[in-house]
């Protein structure tokens, strides 16, 4: 029987519809396939655009343990058990003071002795220009973020020099390979929440200040700040907005008590920059009898409605999948959503950042 070989264009058409995890595994089939999957920017871009359009991008959460970086699959049916956790090899070491600054399009930006761009899915990494004085900043207290400007095909890193957001802001352009400095927002003495990774939406990074009247956004294309309104609620003194995220393509603000927290209120801005469009979707009940309320150190929410929480005075994290089918009303007549699946992620130290699995790379 004659050997049948599919035309290259048919093979590419099939491969474009496979998940990144499978493509990485299949890259060892031949040199041609490896070159296509790992080294072909047109294939990577086409795969990313198709997955984005079909909403099949796989979202993972970058976690740091005592010894290394790991990633958690937030979309898998078994999320939270051992099969959904993947050990990673990174070009930097968090235990040597390196810090994750943000992620965009599957690329993670970090700083240590140098600045790094890293794709956790492919393992490719790139060292940026020397940090110079940037490496001396008190990065534990910085606001920072990483994003993409489609009009000029450029990735930009933004780092604030102080937790009081009236100092300088530094911007690095990956395309131009240069740093520039600019003044922070016009508002003086704006106390920003520390260790604040910007939430990326509409090619702008968003940060929560401590005063809770509005959030700050930095437009990556125009390189200017603007204010984005937060919901008006009478419970801000007792239940401040603690975290930002994305839920179904909209900005999401999470509100909960600073101490003895047993639930989180989920607010979503359905129309960007319109205060009146903020809607309280539901109250998410995290803790209940016999478990007492706990203070939360960190919360991460994925667009699909999965939540990872880090409790104070605990080495463990918990992965919780929101089960929207089990809603009921509380004594305030608010919709309450309870958890469906729940796992303890033992030995996890820190939640770093979420990222999409992609083949994208920046070259060089």
Tab-separated table of C-alpha atoms in Angstrom:
chain	number	residue	atom	x	y	z
A	1	UNK	CA	0.000	0.000	0.000
A	2	UNK	CA	1.354	3.393	-0.982
A	3	UNK	CA	2.305	5.722	1.865
A	4	UNK	CA	-0.041	8.686	2.117
A	5	UNK	CA	1.301	12.063	3.264
A	6	UNK	CA	-0.966	14.981	4.006
A	7	UNK	CA	-0.107	18.292	2.344
A	8	UNK	CA	1.671	20.793	4.609
A	9	UNK	CA	-1.225	23.258	4.567
A	10	UNK	CA	-3.625	20.571	5.823
A	11	UNK	CA	-1.196	19.611	8.611
A	12	UNK	CA	-0.858	23.247	9.660
A	13	UNK	CA	-4.648	23.648	9.562
A	14	UNK	CA	-5.008	20.706	11.964
A	15	UNK	CA	-2.186	21.772	14.284
A	16	UNK	CA	-3.600	25.273	14.623
A	17	UNK	CA	-6.637	23.786	16.365
A	18	UNK	CA	-4.722	21.825	18.978
A	19	UNK	CA	-4.004	23.088	22.515
A	20	UNK	CA	-0.513	24.348	23.349
A	21	UNK	CA	0.192	21.417	25.670
A	22	UNK	CA	-0.366	18.955	22.815
A	23	UNK	CA	1.650	21.015	20.345
A	24	UNK	CA	4.642	21.116	22.692
A	25	UNK	CA	4.450	17.343	23.023
A	26	UNK	CA	4.144	16.858	19.242
A	27	UNK	CA	7.134	19.135	18.545
A	28	UNK	CA	9.393	16.098	18.930
A	29	UNK	CA	7.714	14.293	15.982
A	30	UNK	CA	10.035	15.909	13.435
A	31	UNK	CA	12.360	18.845	12.898
A	32	UNK	CA	9.707	20.435	10.706
A	33	UNK	CA	7.067	20.222	13.439
A	34	UNK	CA	9.466	21.501	16.094
A	35	UNK	CA	10.418	24.451	13.921
A	36	UNK	CA	6.752	25.199	13.286
A	37	UNK	CA	5.675	24.991	16.937
A	38	UNK	CA	8.672	26.570	18.657
A	39	UNK	CA	10.245	28.894	16.091
A	40	UNK	CA	7.599	30.058	13.589
A	41	UNK	CA	6.152	33.443	14.692
A	42	UNK	CA	3.427	33.356	12.018
A	43	UNK	CA	2.190	29.976	13.256
A	44	UNK	CA	2.298	31.178	16.872
A	45	UNK	CA	0.351	34.326	16.038
A	46	UNK	CA	-2.242	32.421	13.977
A	47	UNK	CA	-2.673	29.875	16.778
A	48	UNK	CA	-3.124	32.654	19.352
A	49	UNK	CA	-5.660	34.570	17.248
A	50	UNK	CA	-7.713	31.437	16.540
A	51	UNK	CA	-7.693	30.331	20.193
A	52	UNK	CA	-8.641	33.848	21.317
A	53	UNK	CA	-11.508	34.018	18.808
A	54	UNK	CA	-12.814	30.585	19.769
A	55	UNK	CA	-12.183	31.267	23.486
A	56	UNK	CA	-10.100	28.111	23.866
A	57	UNK	CA	-7.033	29.693	25.490
A	58	UNK	CA	-6.064	27.679	28.541
A	59	UNK	CA	-5.552	29.770	31.670
A	60	UNK	CA	-2.958	28.800	34.270
A	61	UNK	CA	-1.886	30.327	37.568
A	62	UNK	CA	1.799	30.793	38.345
A	63	UNK	CA	2.634	29.720	41.903
A	64	UNK	CA	5.903	29.821	43.819
A	65	UNK	CA	6.685	27.031	46.262
A	66	UNK	CA	9.565	26.662	48.684
A	67	UNK	CA	11.825	25.298	45.959
A	68	UNK	CA	10.525	26.346	42.523
A	69	UNK	CA	7.812	27.761	40.295
A	70	UNK	CA	4.746	25.688	39.465
A	71	UNK	CA	1.619	26.360	37.445
A	72	UNK	CA	-1.963	25.345	38.168
A	73	UNK	CA	-4.448	24.580	35.374
A	74	UNK	CA	-7.523	26.656	36.259
A	75	UNK	CA	-9.781	25.244	33.557
A	76	UNK	CA	-9.257	21.485	33.856
A	77	UNK	CA	-12.106	19.461	35.421
A	78	UNK	CA	-9.616	18.154	37.978
A	79	UNK	CA	-8.177	21.577	38.810
A	80	UNK	CA	-6.595	21.604	42.212
A	81	UNK	CA	-5.411	17.991	42.350
A	82	UNK	CA	-1.875	16.872	41.525
A	83	UNK	CA	-2.608	16.196	37.848
A	84	UNK	CA	-3.349	19.880	37.205
A	85	UNK	CA	-0.064	21.143	38.705
A	86	UNK	CA	3.005	21.439	36.462
A	87	UNK	CA	6.588	22.054	37.610
A	88	UNK	CA	8.386	24.756	35.635
A	89	UNK	CA	11.995	25.632	34.858
A	90	UNK	CA	12.453	29.406	34.855
A	91	UNK	CA	15.465	31.568	33.935
A	92	UNK	CA	15.321	33.313	37.336
A	93	UNK	CA	15.164	32.222	40.977
A	94	UNK	CA	12.507	33.696	43.245
A	95	UNK	CA	14.460	32.698	46.355
A	96	UNK	CA	17.252	35.007	45.159
A	97	UNK	CA	14.967	38.028	45.259
A	98	UNK	CA	13.426	37.817	41.771
A	99	UNK	CA	9.870	39.097	41.423
A	100	UNK	CA	7.047	38.558	38.922
A	101	UNK	CA	5.918	41.903	37.459
A	102	UNK	CA	3.048	40.833	35.208
A	103	UNK	CA	1.943	38.743	32.221
A	104	UNK	CA	0.412	39.316	28.803
A	105	UNK	CA	-0.373	36.999	25.872
A	106	UNK	CA	1.287	34.074	27.610
A	107	UNK	CA	4.522	35.963	28.333
A	108	UNK	CA	5.636	36.570	31.918
A	109	UNK	CA	7.828	39.524	32.897
A	110	UNK	CA	10.092	39.291	35.971
A	111	UNK	CA	12.956	41.169	37.599
A	112	UNK	CA	15.969	39.852	39.465
A	113	UNK	CA	19.508	40.924	38.739
A	114	UNK	CA	18.134	41.486	35.243
A	115	UNK	CA	14.726	41.907	33.609
A	116	UNK	CA	13.349	38.788	31.954
A	117	UNK	CA	10.622	37.919	29.455
A	118	UNK	CA	9.662	34.258	29.734
A	119	UNK	CA	7.084	32.004	28.100
A	120	UNK	CA	6.333	29.271	30.688
A	121	UNK	CA	4.620	27.119	28.041
A	122	UNK	CA	7.585	26.888	25.649
A	123	UNK	CA	10.381	27.616	28.114
A	124	UNK	CA	11.833	30.367	25.897
A	125	UNK	CA	13.285	33.360	27.752
A	126	UNK	CA	14.893	36.699	26.924
A	127	UNK	CA	17.007	39.031	29.045
A	128	UNK	CA	16.171	42.706	28.692
A	129	UNK	CA	18.534	45.654	29.018
A	130	UNK	CA	20.372	46.036	32.318
A	131	UNK	CA	18.275	47.210	35.254
A	132	UNK	CA	20.700	49.887	36.392
A	133	UNK	CA	19.114	51.893	39.196
A	134	UNK	CA	15.798	50.085	38.638
A	135	UNK	CA	17.202	47.031	40.386
A	136	UNK	CA	17.622	49.084	43.562
A	137	UNK	CA	13.970	50.009	43.907
A	138	UNK	CA	11.966	48.651	46.868
A	139	UNK	CA	10.030	46.339	44.564
A	140	UNK	CA	7.992	44.798	47.385
A	141	UNK	CA	6.128	48.092	47.545
A	142	UNK	CA	5.893	48.867	43.835
A	143	UNK	CA	2.946	48.968	41.488
A	144	UNK	CA	3.831	47.325	38.218
A	145	UNK	CA	2.410	45.634	35.145
A	146	UNK	CA	3.100	44.293	31.674
A	147	UNK	CA	0.995	44.701	28.543
A	148	UNK	CA	0.785	44.878	24.752
A	149	UNK	CA	0.010	47.722	22.338
A	150	UNK	CA	-1.389	46.198	19.157
A	151	UNK	CA	-1.157	49.331	16.972
A	152	UNK	CA	2.653	49.389	17.200
A	153	UNK	CA	3.223	45.685	18.009
A	154	UNK	CA	5.054	46.534	21.230
A	155	UNK	CA	5.152	45.072	24.734
A	156	UNK	CA	5.598	47.555	27.579
A	157	UNK	CA	6.606	47.138	31.201
A	158	UNK	CA	5.457	49.761	33.736
A	159	UNK	CA	6.995	50.090	37.215
A	160	UNK	CA	6.199	52.717	39.867
A	161	UNK	CA	8.999	53.802	42.157
A	162	UNK	CA	7.013	54.000	45.369
A	163	UNK	CA	3.897	52.734	47.132
A	164	UNK	CA	2.895	56.423	47.291
A	165	UNK	CA	1.983	56.849	43.642
A	166	UNK	CA	3.202	60.446	43.333
A	167	UNK	CA	6.788	59.605	42.428
A	168	UNK	CA	8.242	58.569	39.107
A	169	UNK	CA	6.973	55.868	36.811
A	170	UNK	CA	9.362	53.992	34.520
A	171	UNK	CA	8.244	52.512	31.190
A	172	UNK	CA	10.226	50.007	29.169
A	173	UNK	CA	9.456	49.512	25.468
A	174	UNK	CA	10.463	46.071	24.276
A	175	UNK	CA	10.357	47.146	20.635
A	176	UNK	CA	12.627	50.167	21.146
A	177	UNK	CA	14.632	48.444	23.914
A	178	UNK	CA	14.742	51.651	25.970
A	179	UNK	CA	13.528	52.943	29.327
A	180	UNK	CA	11.786	56.254	29.844
A	181	UNK	CA	10.625	58.001	33.013
A	182	UNK	CA	7.521	60.087	33.603
A	183	UNK	CA	5.672	61.622	36.532
A	184	UNK	CA	2.930	59.664	38.276
A	185	UNK	CA	-0.728	60.746	38.420
A	186	UNK	CA	-1.544	64.399	39.187
A	187	UNK	CA	-3.159	63.419	42.491
A	188	UNK	CA	-0.612	63.851	45.253
A	189	UNK	CA	-0.047	61.390	48.108
A	190	UNK	CA	-2.211	58.648	46.630
A	191	UNK	CA	-1.564	55.622	48.816
A	192	UNK	CA	-1.480	52.566	46.572
A	193	UNK	CA	-1.977	49.018	47.770
A	194	UNK	CA	1.438	47.376	48.010
A	195	UNK	CA	2.692	44.561	45.800
A	196	UNK	CA	0.166	45.591	43.187
A	197	UNK	CA	0.261	43.848	39.769
A	198	UNK	CA	-1.793	45.815	37.272
A	199	UNK	CA	-4.919	44.208	35.827
A	200	UNK	CA	-4.744	44.407	32.026
A	201	UNK	CA	-7.843	45.340	30.007
A	202	UNK	CA	-8.310	47.435	26.846
A	203	UNK	CA	-4.512	47.853	26.577
A	204	UNK	CA	-4.452	49.616	29.940
A	205	UNK	CA	-3.139	48.529	33.345
A	206	UNK	CA	-5.407	49.060	36.368
A	207	UNK	CA	-4.433	49.422	40.035
A	208	UNK	CA	-6.461	49.808	43.228
A	209	UNK	CA	-5.556	52.704	45.526
A	210	UNK	CA	-6.360	52.566	49.215
A	211	UNK	CA	-8.880	55.440	49.197
A	212	UNK	CA	-11.448	53.396	47.193
A	213	UNK	CA	-13.070	56.263	45.255
A	214	UNK	CA	-11.660	55.146	41.927
A	215	UNK	CA	-8.878	53.033	40.465
A	216	UNK	CA	-5.951	54.277	38.399
A	217	UNK	CA	-5.473	53.107	34.823
A	218	UNK	CA	-2.381	53.588	32.683
A	219	UNK	CA	-3.037	53.685	28.939
A	220	UNK	CA	-0.108	51.819	27.369
A	221	UNK	CA	-0.583	53.371	23.921
A	222	UNK	CA	-0.966	57.004	25.031
A	223	UNK	CA	1.323	56.532	28.061
A	224	UNK	CA	-0.968	58.523	30.311
A	225	UNK	CA	-2.995	57.947	33.475
A	226	UNK	CA	-6.744	58.130	33.873
A	227	UNK	CA	-9.228	57.470	36.648
A	228	UNK	CA	-11.729	54.624	36.416
A	229	UNK	CA	-14.673	54.790	38.865
A	230	UNK	CA	-15.302	52.128	41.488
A	231	UNK	CA	-18.777	51.114	42.741
A	232	UNK	CA	-20.459	53.315	45.315
A	233	UNK	CA	-21.290	51.165	48.333
A	234	UNK	CA	-22.116	51.980	51.945
A	235	UNK	CA	-19.953	49.121	53.230
A	236	UNK	CA	-16.531	50.454	52.169
A	237	UNK	CA	-15.309	51.172	55.718
A	238	UNK	CA	-15.940	47.619	56.863
A	239	UNK	CA	-15.514	45.877	53.496
A	240	UNK	CA	-12.992	47.659	51.227
A	241	UNK	CA	-12.250	46.588	47.673
A	242	UNK	CA	-9.222	44.359	48.004
A	243	UNK	CA	-8.491	42.929	44.539
A	244	UNK	CA	-9.111	43.504	40.845
A	245	UNK	CA	-9.577	40.814	38.244
A	246	UNK	CA	-11.344	39.979	34.997
A	247	UNK	CA	-14.600	38.081	34.780
A	248	UNK	CA	-16.017	37.259	31.339
A	249	UNK	CA	-14.044	40.096	29.732
A	250	UNK	CA	-15.064	42.794	32.238
A	251	UNK	CA	-13.247	44.399	35.146
A	252	UNK	CA	-14.132	42.691	38.401
A	253	UNK	CA	-13.641	44.203	41.884
A	254	UNK	CA	-13.612	41.909	44.915
A	255	UNK	CA	-14.886	43.321	48.195
A	256	UNK	CA	-14.453	41.605	51.562
A	257	UNK	CA	-13.667	42.266	55.216
A	258	UNK	CA	-10.038	42.839	56.108
A	259	UNK	CA	-10.384	40.560	59.154
A	260	UNK	CA	-12.608	37.573	59.897
A	261	UNK	CA	-13.681	37.227	56.283
A	262	UNK	CA	-16.257	34.535	55.491
A	263	UNK	CA	-17.396	35.743	52.041
A	264	UNK	CA	-16.412	37.868	49.029
A	265	UNK	CA	-18.690	40.236	47.107
A	266	UNK	CA	-18.139	40.121	43.326
A	267	UNK	CA	-18.730	43.389	41.442
A	268	UNK	CA	-18.441	43.627	37.649
A	269	UNK	CA	-18.240	46.781	35.492
A	270	UNK	CA	-20.295	45.783	32.457
A	271	UNK	CA	-19.537	49.027	30.541
A	272	UNK	CA	-15.958	50.223	30.777
A	273	UNK	CA	-15.406	53.492	32.703
A	274	UNK	CA	-19.135	53.913	33.481
A	275	UNK	CA	-19.714	53.976	37.250
A	276	UNK	CA	-23.407	53.187	36.910
A	277	UNK	CA	-22.607	49.954	35.078
A	278	UNK	CA	-21.064	48.359	38.190
A	279	UNK	CA	-23.230	45.419	39.195
A	280	UNK	CA	-22.952	43.235	42.255
A	281	UNK	CA	-23.144	39.759	40.735
A	282	UNK	CA	-23.180	37.691	43.893
A	283	UNK	CA	-21.696	37.073	47.325
A	284	UNK	CA	-19.320	34.138	47.343
A	285	UNK	CA	-19.422	32.214	50.607
A	286	UNK	CA	-15.918	30.899	51.331
A	287	UNK	CA	-16.001	29.846	54.960
A	288	UNK	CA	-18.827	28.521	57.050
A	289	UNK	CA	-19.461	26.258	60.044
A	290	UNK	CA	-17.548	24.442	61.348
A	291	UNK	CA	-14.758	26.531	59.786
A	292	UNK	CA	-14.361	29.971	61.329
A	293	UNK	CA	-13.882	33.140	59.219
A	294	UNK	CA	-10.267	33.880	58.276
A	295	UNK	CA	-8.274	36.872	57.060
A	296	UNK	CA	-7.251	36.554	53.407
A	297	UNK	CA	-3.722	37.429	52.302
A	298	UNK	CA	-4.286	37.064	48.563
A	299	UNK	CA	-7.172	36.248	46.210
A	300	UNK	CA	-7.004	35.386	42.510
A	301	UNK	CA	-10.055	34.954	40.281
A	302	UNK	CA	-10.046	33.549	36.746
A	303	UNK	CA	-12.433	34.578	33.983
A	304	UNK	CA	-14.138	31.205	34.181
A	305	UNK	CA	-15.029	31.700	37.842
A	306	UNK	CA	-12.324	29.778	39.662
A	307	UNK	CA	-10.847	31.309	42.813
A	308	UNK	CA	-7.547	30.700	44.591
A	309	UNK	CA	-7.208	32.135	48.103
A	310	UNK	CA	-4.226	32.413	50.421
A	311	UNK	CA	-5.111	32.702	54.111
A	312	UNK	CA	-3.028	34.571	56.662
A	313	UNK	CA	-0.983	32.444	59.038
A	314	UNK	CA	-1.179	29.460	56.694
A	315	UNK	CA	1.334	27.868	54.325
A	316	UNK	CA	-1.477	26.389	52.264
A	317	UNK	CA	-3.658	27.853	49.545
A	318	UNK	CA	-7.117	26.733	48.584
A	319	UNK	CA	-8.450	26.297	45.078
A	320	UNK	CA	-12.220	26.865	44.929
A	321	UNK	CA	-14.445	26.552	41.878
A	322	UNK	CA	-17.527	28.744	41.969
A	323	UNK	CA	-20.702	26.724	41.514
A	324	UNK	CA	-23.219	29.212	40.172
A	325	UNK	CA	-26.063	26.704	40.106
A	326	UNK	CA	-26.354	26.623	43.886
A	327	UNK	CA	-27.337	30.227	44.451
A	328	UNK	CA	-29.682	31.412	47.191
A	329	UNK	CA	-30.541	34.677	48.947
A	330	UNK	CA	-28.982	35.915	52.179
A	331	UNK	CA	-30.550	38.162	54.829
A	332	UNK	CA	-29.744	41.237	52.662
A	333	UNK	CA	-31.593	39.664	49.714
A	334	UNK	CA	-28.287	39.327	47.864
A	335	UNK	CA	-27.586	36.278	45.735
A	336	UNK	CA	-25.160	33.952	47.494
A	337	UNK	CA	-23.044	31.487	45.532
A	338	UNK	CA	-21.369	28.600	47.307
A	339	UNK	CA	-18.333	26.652	46.212
A	340	UNK	CA	-18.570	23.513	44.124
A	341	UNK	CA	-15.091	21.927	44.016
A	342	UNK	CA	-12.549	22.737	46.707
A	343	UNK	CA	-8.929	21.627	47.054
A	344	UNK	CA	-6.096	22.491	49.404
A	345	UNK	CA	-2.888	23.274	47.517
A	346	UNK	CA	-0.309	22.200	50.080
A	347	UNK	CA	3.128	23.823	50.316
A	348	UNK	CA	2.228	26.703	48.009
A	349	UNK	CA	3.784	29.906	49.292
A	350	UNK	CA	2.642	32.663	46.964
A	351	UNK	CA	0.191	33.399	44.172
A	352	UNK	CA	2.153	35.197	41.455
A	353	UNK	CA	0.152	35.849	38.282
A	354	UNK	CA	-2.228	34.203	35.831
A	355	UNK	CA	-1.141	33.539	32.264
A	356	UNK	CA	-2.548	32.037	29.065
A	357	UNK	CA	-0.831	29.096	27.396
A	358	UNK	CA	0.464	30.396	24.057
A	359	UNK	CA	3.361	29.874	21.640
A	360	UNK	CA	4.014	33.608	21.259
A	361	UNK	CA	7.526	34.970	21.473
A	362	UNK	CA	9.285	38.303	21.136
A	363	UNK	CA	12.382	37.179	19.241
A	364	UNK	CA	15.891	38.463	19.590
